mmCIF file with all atom_site columns, C-alpha atoms in Angstrom:
data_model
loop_
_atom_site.group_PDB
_atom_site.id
_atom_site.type_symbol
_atom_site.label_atom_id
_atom_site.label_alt_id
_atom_site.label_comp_id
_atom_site.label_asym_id
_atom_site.label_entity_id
_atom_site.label_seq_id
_atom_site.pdbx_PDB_ins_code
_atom_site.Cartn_x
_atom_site.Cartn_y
_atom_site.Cartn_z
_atom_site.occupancy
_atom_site.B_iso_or_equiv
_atom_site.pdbx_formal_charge
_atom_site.auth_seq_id
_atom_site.auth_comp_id
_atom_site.auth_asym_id
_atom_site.auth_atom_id
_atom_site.pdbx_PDB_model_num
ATOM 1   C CA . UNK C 1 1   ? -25.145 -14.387 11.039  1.00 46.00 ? 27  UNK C CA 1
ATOM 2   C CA . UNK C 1 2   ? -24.394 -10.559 11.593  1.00 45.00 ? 28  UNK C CA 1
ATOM 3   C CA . UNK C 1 3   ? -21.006 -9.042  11.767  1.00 43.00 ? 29  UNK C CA 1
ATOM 4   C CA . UNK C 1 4   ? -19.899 -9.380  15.289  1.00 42.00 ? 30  UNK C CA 1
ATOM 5   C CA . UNK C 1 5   ? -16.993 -6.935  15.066  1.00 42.00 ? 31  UNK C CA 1
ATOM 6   C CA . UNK C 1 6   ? -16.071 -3.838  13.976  1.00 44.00 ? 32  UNK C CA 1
ATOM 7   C CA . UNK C 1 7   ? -12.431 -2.617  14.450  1.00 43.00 ? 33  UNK C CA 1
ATOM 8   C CA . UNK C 1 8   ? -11.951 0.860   15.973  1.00 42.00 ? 34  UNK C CA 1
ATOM 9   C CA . UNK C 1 9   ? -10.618 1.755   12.687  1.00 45.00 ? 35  UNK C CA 1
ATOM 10  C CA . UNK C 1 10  ? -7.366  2.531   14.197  1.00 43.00 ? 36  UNK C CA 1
ATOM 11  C CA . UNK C 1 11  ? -3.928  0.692   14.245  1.00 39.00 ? 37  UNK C CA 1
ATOM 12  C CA . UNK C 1 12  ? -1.404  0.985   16.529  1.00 40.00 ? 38  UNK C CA 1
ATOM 13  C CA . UNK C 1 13  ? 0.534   3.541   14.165  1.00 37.00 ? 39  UNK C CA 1
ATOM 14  C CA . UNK C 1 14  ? -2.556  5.846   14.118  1.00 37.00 ? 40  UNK C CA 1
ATOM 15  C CA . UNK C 1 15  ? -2.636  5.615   18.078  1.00 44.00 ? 41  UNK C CA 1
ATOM 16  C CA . UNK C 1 16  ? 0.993   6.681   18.224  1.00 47.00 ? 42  UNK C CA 1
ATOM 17  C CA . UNK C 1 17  ? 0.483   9.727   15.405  1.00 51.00 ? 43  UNK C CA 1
ATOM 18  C CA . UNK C 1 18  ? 2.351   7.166   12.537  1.00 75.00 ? 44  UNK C CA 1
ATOM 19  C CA . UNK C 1 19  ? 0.714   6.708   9.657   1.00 78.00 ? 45  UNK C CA 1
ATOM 20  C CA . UNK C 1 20  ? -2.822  5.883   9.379   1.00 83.00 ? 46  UNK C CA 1
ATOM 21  C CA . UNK C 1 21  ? -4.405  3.785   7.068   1.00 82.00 ? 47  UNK C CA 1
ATOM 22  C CA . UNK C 1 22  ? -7.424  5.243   5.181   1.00 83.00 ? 48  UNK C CA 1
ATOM 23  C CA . UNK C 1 23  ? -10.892 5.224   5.785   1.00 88.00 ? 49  UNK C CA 1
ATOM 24  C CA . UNK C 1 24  ? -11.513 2.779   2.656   1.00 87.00 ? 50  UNK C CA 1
ATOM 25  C CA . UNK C 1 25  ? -8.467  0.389   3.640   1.00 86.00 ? 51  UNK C CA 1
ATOM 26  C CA . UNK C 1 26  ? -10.002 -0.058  7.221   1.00 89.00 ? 52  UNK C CA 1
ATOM 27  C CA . UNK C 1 27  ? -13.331 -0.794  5.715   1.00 91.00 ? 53  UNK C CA 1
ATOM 28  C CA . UNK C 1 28  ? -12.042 -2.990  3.812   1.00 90.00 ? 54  UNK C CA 1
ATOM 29  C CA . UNK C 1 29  ? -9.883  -5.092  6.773   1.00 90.00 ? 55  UNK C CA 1
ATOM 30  C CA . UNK C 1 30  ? -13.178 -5.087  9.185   1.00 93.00 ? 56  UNK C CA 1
ATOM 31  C CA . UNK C 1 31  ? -15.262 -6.636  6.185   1.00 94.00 ? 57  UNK C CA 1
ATOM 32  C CA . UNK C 1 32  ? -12.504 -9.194  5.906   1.00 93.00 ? 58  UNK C CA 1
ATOM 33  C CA . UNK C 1 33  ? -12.003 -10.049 9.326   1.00 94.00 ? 59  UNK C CA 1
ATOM 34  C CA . UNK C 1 34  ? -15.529 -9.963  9.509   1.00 94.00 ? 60  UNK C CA 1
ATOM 35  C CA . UNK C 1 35  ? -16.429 -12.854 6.724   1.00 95.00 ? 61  UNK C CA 1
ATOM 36  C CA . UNK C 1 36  ? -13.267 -14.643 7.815   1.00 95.00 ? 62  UNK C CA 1
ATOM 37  C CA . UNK C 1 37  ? -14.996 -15.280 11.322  1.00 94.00 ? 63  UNK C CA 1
ATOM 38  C CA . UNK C 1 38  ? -18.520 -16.060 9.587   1.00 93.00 ? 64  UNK C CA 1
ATOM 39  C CA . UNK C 1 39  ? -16.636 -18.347 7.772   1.00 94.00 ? 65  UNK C CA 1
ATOM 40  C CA . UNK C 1 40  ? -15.295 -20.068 10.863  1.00 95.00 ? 66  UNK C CA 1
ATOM 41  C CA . UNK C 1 41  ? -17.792 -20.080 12.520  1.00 93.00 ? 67  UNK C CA 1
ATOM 42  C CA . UNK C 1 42  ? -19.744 -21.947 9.583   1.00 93.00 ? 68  UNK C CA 1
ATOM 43  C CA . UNK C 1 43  ? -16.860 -24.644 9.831   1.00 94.00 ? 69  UNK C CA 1
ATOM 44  C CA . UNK C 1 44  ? -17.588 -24.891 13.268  1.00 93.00 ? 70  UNK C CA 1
ATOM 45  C CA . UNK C 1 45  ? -21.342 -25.500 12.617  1.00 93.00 ? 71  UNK C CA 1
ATOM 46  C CA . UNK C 1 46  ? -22.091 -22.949 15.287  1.00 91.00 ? 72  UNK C CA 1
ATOM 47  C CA . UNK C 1 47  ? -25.447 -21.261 15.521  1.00 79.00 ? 73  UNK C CA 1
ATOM 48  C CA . UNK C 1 48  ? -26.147 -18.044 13.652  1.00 74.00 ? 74  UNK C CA 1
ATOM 49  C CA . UNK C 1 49  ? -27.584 -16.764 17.626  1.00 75.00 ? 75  UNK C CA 1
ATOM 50  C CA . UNK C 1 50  ? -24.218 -15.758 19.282  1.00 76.00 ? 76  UNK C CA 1
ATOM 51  C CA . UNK C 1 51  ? -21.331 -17.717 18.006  1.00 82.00 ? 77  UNK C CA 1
ATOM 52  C CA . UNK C 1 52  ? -19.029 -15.871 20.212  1.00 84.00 ? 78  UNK C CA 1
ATOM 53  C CA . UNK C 1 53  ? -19.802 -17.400 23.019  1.00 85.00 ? 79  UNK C CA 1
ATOM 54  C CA . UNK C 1 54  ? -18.328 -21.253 22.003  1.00 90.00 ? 80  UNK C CA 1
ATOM 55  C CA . UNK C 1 55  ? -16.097 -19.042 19.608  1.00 93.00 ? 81  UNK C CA 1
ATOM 56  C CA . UNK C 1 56  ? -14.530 -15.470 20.676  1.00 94.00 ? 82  UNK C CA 1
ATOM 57  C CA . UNK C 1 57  ? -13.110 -13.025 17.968  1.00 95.00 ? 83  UNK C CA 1
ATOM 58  C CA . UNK C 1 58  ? -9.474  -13.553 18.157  1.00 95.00 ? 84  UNK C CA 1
ATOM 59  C CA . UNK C 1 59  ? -7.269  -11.513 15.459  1.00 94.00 ? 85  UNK C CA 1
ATOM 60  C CA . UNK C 1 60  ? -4.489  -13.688 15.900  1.00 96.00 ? 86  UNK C CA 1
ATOM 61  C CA . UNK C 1 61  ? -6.616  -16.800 14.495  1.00 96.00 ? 87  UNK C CA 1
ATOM 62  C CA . UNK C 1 62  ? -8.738  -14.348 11.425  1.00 96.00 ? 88  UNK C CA 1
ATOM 63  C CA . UNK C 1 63  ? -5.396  -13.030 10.492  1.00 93.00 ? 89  UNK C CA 1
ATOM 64  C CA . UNK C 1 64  ? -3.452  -16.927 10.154  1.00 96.00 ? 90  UNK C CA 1
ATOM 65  C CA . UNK C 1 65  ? -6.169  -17.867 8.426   1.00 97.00 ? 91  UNK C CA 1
ATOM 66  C CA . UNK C 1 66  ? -6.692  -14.794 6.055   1.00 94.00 ? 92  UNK C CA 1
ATOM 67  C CA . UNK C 1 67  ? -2.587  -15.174 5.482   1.00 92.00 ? 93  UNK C CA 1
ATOM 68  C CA . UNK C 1 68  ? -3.208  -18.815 4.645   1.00 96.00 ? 94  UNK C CA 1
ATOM 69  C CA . UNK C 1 69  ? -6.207  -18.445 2.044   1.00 95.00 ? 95  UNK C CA 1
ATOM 70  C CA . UNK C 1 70  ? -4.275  -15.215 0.381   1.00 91.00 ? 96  UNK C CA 1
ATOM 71  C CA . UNK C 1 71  ? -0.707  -17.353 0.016   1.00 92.00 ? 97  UNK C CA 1
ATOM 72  C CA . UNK C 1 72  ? -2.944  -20.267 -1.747  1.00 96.00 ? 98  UNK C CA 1
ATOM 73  C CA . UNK C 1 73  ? -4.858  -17.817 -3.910  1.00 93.00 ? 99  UNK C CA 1
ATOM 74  C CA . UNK C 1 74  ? -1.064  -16.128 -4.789  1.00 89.00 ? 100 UNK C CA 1
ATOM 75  C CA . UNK C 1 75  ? 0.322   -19.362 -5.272  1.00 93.00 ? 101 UNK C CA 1
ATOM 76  C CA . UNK C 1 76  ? -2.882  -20.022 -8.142  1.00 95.00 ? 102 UNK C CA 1
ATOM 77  C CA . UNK C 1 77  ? -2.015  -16.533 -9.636  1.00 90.00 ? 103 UNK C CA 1
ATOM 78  C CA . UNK C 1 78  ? -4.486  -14.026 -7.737  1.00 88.00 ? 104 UNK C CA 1
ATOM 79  C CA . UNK C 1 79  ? -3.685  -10.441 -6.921  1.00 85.00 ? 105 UNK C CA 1
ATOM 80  C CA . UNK C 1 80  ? -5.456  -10.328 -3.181  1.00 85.00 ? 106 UNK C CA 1
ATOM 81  C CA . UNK C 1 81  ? -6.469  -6.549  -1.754  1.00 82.00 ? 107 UNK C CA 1
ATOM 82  C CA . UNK C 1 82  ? -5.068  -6.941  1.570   1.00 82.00 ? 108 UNK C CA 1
ATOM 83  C CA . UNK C 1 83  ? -4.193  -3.154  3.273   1.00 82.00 ? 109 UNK C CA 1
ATOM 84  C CA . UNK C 1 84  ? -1.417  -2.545  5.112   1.00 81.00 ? 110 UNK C CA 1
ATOM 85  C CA . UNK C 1 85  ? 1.135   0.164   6.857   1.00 84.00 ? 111 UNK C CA 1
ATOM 86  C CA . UNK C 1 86  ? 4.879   -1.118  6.195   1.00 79.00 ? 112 UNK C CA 1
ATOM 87  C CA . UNK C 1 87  ? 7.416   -0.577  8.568   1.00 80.00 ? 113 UNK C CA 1
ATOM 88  C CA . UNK C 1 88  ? 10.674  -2.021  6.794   1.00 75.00 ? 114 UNK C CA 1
ATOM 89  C CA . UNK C 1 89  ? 13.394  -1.529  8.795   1.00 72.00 ? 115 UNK C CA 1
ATOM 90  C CA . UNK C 1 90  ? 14.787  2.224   7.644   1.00 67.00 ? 116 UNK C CA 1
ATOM 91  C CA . UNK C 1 91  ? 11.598  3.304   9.853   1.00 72.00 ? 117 UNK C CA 1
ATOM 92  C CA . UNK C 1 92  ? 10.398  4.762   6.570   1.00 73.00 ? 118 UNK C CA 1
ATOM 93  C CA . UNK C 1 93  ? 6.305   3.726   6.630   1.00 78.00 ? 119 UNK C CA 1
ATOM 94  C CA . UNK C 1 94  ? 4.024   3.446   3.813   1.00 76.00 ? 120 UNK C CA 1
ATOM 95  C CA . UNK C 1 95  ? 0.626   2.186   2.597   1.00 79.00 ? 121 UNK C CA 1
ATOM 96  C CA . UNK C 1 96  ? 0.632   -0.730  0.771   1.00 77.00 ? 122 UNK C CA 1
ATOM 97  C CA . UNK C 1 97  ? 1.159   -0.038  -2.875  1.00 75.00 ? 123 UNK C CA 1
ATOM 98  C CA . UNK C 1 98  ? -0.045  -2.153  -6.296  1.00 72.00 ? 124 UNK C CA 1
ATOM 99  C CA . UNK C 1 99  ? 3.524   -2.970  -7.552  1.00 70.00 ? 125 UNK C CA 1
ATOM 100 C CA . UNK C 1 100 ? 3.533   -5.180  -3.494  1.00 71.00 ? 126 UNK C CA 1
ATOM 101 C CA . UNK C 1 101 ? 0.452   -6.628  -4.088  1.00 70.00 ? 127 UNK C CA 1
ATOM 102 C CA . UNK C 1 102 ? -0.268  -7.263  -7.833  1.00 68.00 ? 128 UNK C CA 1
ATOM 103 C CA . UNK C 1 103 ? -3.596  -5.908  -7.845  1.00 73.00 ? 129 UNK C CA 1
ATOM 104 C CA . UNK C 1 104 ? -4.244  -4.054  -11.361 1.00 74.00 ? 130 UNK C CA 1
ATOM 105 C CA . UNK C 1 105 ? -6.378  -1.017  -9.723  1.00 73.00 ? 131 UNK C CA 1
ATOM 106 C CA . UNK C 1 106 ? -7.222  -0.137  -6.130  1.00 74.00 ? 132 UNK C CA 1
ATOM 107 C CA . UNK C 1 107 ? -9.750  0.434   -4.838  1.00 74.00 ? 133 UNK C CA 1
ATOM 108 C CA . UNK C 1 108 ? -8.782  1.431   -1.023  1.00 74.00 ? 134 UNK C CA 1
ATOM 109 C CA . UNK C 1 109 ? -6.704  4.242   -2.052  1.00 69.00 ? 135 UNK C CA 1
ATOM 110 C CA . UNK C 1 110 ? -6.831  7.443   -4.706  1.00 66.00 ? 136 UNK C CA 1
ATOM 111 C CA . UNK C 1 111 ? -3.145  7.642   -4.963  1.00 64.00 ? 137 UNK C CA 1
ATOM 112 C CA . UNK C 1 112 ? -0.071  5.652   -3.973  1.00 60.00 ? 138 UNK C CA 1
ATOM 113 C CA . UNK C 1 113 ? 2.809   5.970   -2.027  1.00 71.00 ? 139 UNK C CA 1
ATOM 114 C CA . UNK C 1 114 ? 5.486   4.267   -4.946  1.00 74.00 ? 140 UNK C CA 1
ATOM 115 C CA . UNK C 1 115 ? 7.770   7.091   -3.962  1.00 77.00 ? 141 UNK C CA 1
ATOM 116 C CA . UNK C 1 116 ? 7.738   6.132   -0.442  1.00 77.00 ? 142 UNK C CA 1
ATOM 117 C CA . UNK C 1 117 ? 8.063   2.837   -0.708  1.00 76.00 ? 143 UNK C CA 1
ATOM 118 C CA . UNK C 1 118 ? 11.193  3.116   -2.731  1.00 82.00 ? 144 UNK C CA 1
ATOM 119 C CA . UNK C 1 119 ? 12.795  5.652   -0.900  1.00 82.00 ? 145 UNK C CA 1
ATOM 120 C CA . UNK C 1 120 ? 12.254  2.765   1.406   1.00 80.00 ? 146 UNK C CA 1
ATOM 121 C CA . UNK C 1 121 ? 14.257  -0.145  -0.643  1.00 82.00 ? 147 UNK C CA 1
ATOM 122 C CA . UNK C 1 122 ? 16.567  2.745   -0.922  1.00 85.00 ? 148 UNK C CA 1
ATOM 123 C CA . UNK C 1 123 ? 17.566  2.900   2.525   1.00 83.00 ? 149 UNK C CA 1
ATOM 124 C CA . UNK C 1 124 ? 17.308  -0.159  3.532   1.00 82.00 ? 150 UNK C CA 1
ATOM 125 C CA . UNK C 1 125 ? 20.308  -0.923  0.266   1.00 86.00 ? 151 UNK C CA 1
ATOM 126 C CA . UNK C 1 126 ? 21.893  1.745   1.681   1.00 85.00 ? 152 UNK C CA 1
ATOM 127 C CA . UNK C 1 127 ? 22.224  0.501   5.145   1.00 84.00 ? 153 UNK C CA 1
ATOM 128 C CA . UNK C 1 128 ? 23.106  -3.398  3.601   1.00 85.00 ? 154 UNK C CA 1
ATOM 129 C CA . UNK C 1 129 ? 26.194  -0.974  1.701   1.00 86.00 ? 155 UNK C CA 1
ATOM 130 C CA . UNK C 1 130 ? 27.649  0.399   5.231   1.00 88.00 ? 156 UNK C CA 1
ATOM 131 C CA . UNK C 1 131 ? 26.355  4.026   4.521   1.00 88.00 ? 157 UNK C CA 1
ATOM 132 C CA . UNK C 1 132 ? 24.374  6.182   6.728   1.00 87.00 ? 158 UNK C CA 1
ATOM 133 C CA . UNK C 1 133 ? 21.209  7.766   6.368   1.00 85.00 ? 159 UNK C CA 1
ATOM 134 C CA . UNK C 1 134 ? 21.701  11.700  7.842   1.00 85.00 ? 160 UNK C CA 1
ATOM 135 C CA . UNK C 1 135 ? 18.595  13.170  6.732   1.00 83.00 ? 161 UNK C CA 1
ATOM 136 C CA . UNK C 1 136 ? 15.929  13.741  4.311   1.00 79.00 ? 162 UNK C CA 1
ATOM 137 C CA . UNK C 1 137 ? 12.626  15.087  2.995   1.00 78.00 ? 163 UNK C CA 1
ATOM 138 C CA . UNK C 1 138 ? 9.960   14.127  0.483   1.00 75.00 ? 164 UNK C CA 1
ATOM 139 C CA . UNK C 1 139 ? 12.398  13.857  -2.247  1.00 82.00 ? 165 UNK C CA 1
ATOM 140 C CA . UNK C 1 140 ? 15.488  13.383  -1.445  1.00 87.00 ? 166 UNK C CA 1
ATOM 141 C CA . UNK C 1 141 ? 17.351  11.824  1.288   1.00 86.00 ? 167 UNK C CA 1
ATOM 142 C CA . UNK C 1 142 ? 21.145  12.179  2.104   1.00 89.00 ? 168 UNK C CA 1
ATOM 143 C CA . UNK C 1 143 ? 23.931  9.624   3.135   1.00 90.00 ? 169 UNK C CA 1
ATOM 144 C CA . UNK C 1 144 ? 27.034  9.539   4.627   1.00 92.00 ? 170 UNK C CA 1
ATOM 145 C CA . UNK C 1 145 ? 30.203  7.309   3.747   1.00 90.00 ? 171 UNK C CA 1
ATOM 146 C CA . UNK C 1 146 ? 31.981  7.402   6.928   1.00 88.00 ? 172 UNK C CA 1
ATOM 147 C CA . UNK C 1 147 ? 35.039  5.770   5.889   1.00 88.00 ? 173 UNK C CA 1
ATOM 148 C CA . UNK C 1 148 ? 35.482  8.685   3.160   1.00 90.00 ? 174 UNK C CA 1
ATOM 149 C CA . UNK C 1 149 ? 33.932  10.837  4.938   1.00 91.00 ? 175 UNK C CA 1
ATOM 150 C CA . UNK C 1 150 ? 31.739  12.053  2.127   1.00 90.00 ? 176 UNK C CA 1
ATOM 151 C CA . UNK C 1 151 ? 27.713  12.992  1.768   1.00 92.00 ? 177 UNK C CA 1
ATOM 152 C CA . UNK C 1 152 ? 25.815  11.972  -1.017  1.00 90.00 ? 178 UNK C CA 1
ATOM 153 C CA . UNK C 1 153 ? 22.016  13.475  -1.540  1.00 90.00 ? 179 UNK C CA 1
ATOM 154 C CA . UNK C 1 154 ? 19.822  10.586  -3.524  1.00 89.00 ? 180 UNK C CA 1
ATOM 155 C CA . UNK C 1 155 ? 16.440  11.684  -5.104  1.00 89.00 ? 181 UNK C CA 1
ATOM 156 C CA . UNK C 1 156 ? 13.802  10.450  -6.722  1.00 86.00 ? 182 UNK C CA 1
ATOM 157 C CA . UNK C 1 157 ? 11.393  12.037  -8.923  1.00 84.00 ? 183 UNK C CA 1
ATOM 158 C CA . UNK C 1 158 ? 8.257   10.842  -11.025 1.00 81.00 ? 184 UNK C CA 1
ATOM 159 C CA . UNK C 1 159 ? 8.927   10.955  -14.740 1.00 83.00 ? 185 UNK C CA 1
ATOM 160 C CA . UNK C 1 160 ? 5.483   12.080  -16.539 1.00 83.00 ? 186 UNK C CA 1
ATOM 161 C CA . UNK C 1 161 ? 3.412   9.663   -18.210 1.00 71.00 ? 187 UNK C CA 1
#
């Protein structure tokens, strides 16, 4: 049974000029969503020919099951690849990164977004803490107390080795 899809590559966010995913990490998600339908398919003993026609691709049923198998294989201890764009709710996007998923190495990505992702945490604590987020760049961002009335600049910066 050949693959019967292949995803445009593109995600919503890369449609809207968000973040894109890389070239490796949408590989990666077609040849999962890919052996997730074979494997269907298989289960429902339908002929290598054109499965598609008693079965049609349908994300929404390759990603419940792909979110099932990962949870069990978590649950037994496995680190699972699975690539993703967060959107917590500070707005603040970034691609997946090993300390989410577990996995040791990676191999969709040459280098990580860790600073991202806890600028990230970071705003979201500072939002739970009734502070405002004013502004910000790659390294710092800076936060308002409105009931003092005082801004507070909060940076982060890799520490070698």
């Amino acid at each position: 049974m050949e693959n019967r899809k292949e995803s445009t590559g593109k995600t919503e966010m890369e449609e809207t000029g968000e973040l894109e995913i890389t070239q490796r990490m949408s590989e990666r998600a077609d040849a999962i969503d890919n052996a997730t339908y074979r494997y269907l398919a298989e289960l429902l003993e339908l002929e290598e020919d054109d499965p598609e026609e008693k079965f049609p691709w349908n994300i929404e049923i390759l990603r419940t099951v792909f979110d099932s198998a990962v949870s069990t294989l978590q649950e037994h201890g496995y680190a699972v690849c699975n690539p993703y764009v967060a959107t917590p709710e500070s707005g603040r996007q970034y691609l997946c990164t090993s300390s989410e998923c577990g996995c040791e190495s990676c191999s969709c990505q040459d280098g990580f977004m860790e600073k991202e992702r806890i600028f990230s945490d970071i705003e979201e604590a500072v939002a739970r803490g009734g502070l405002k987020v004013m502004d910000g760049d790659g390294d710092s961002i800076i936060v308002r107390n409105s009931r003092l009335d005082m801004d507070f600049e909060i940076s982060v910066k890799q520490l070698e080795g």
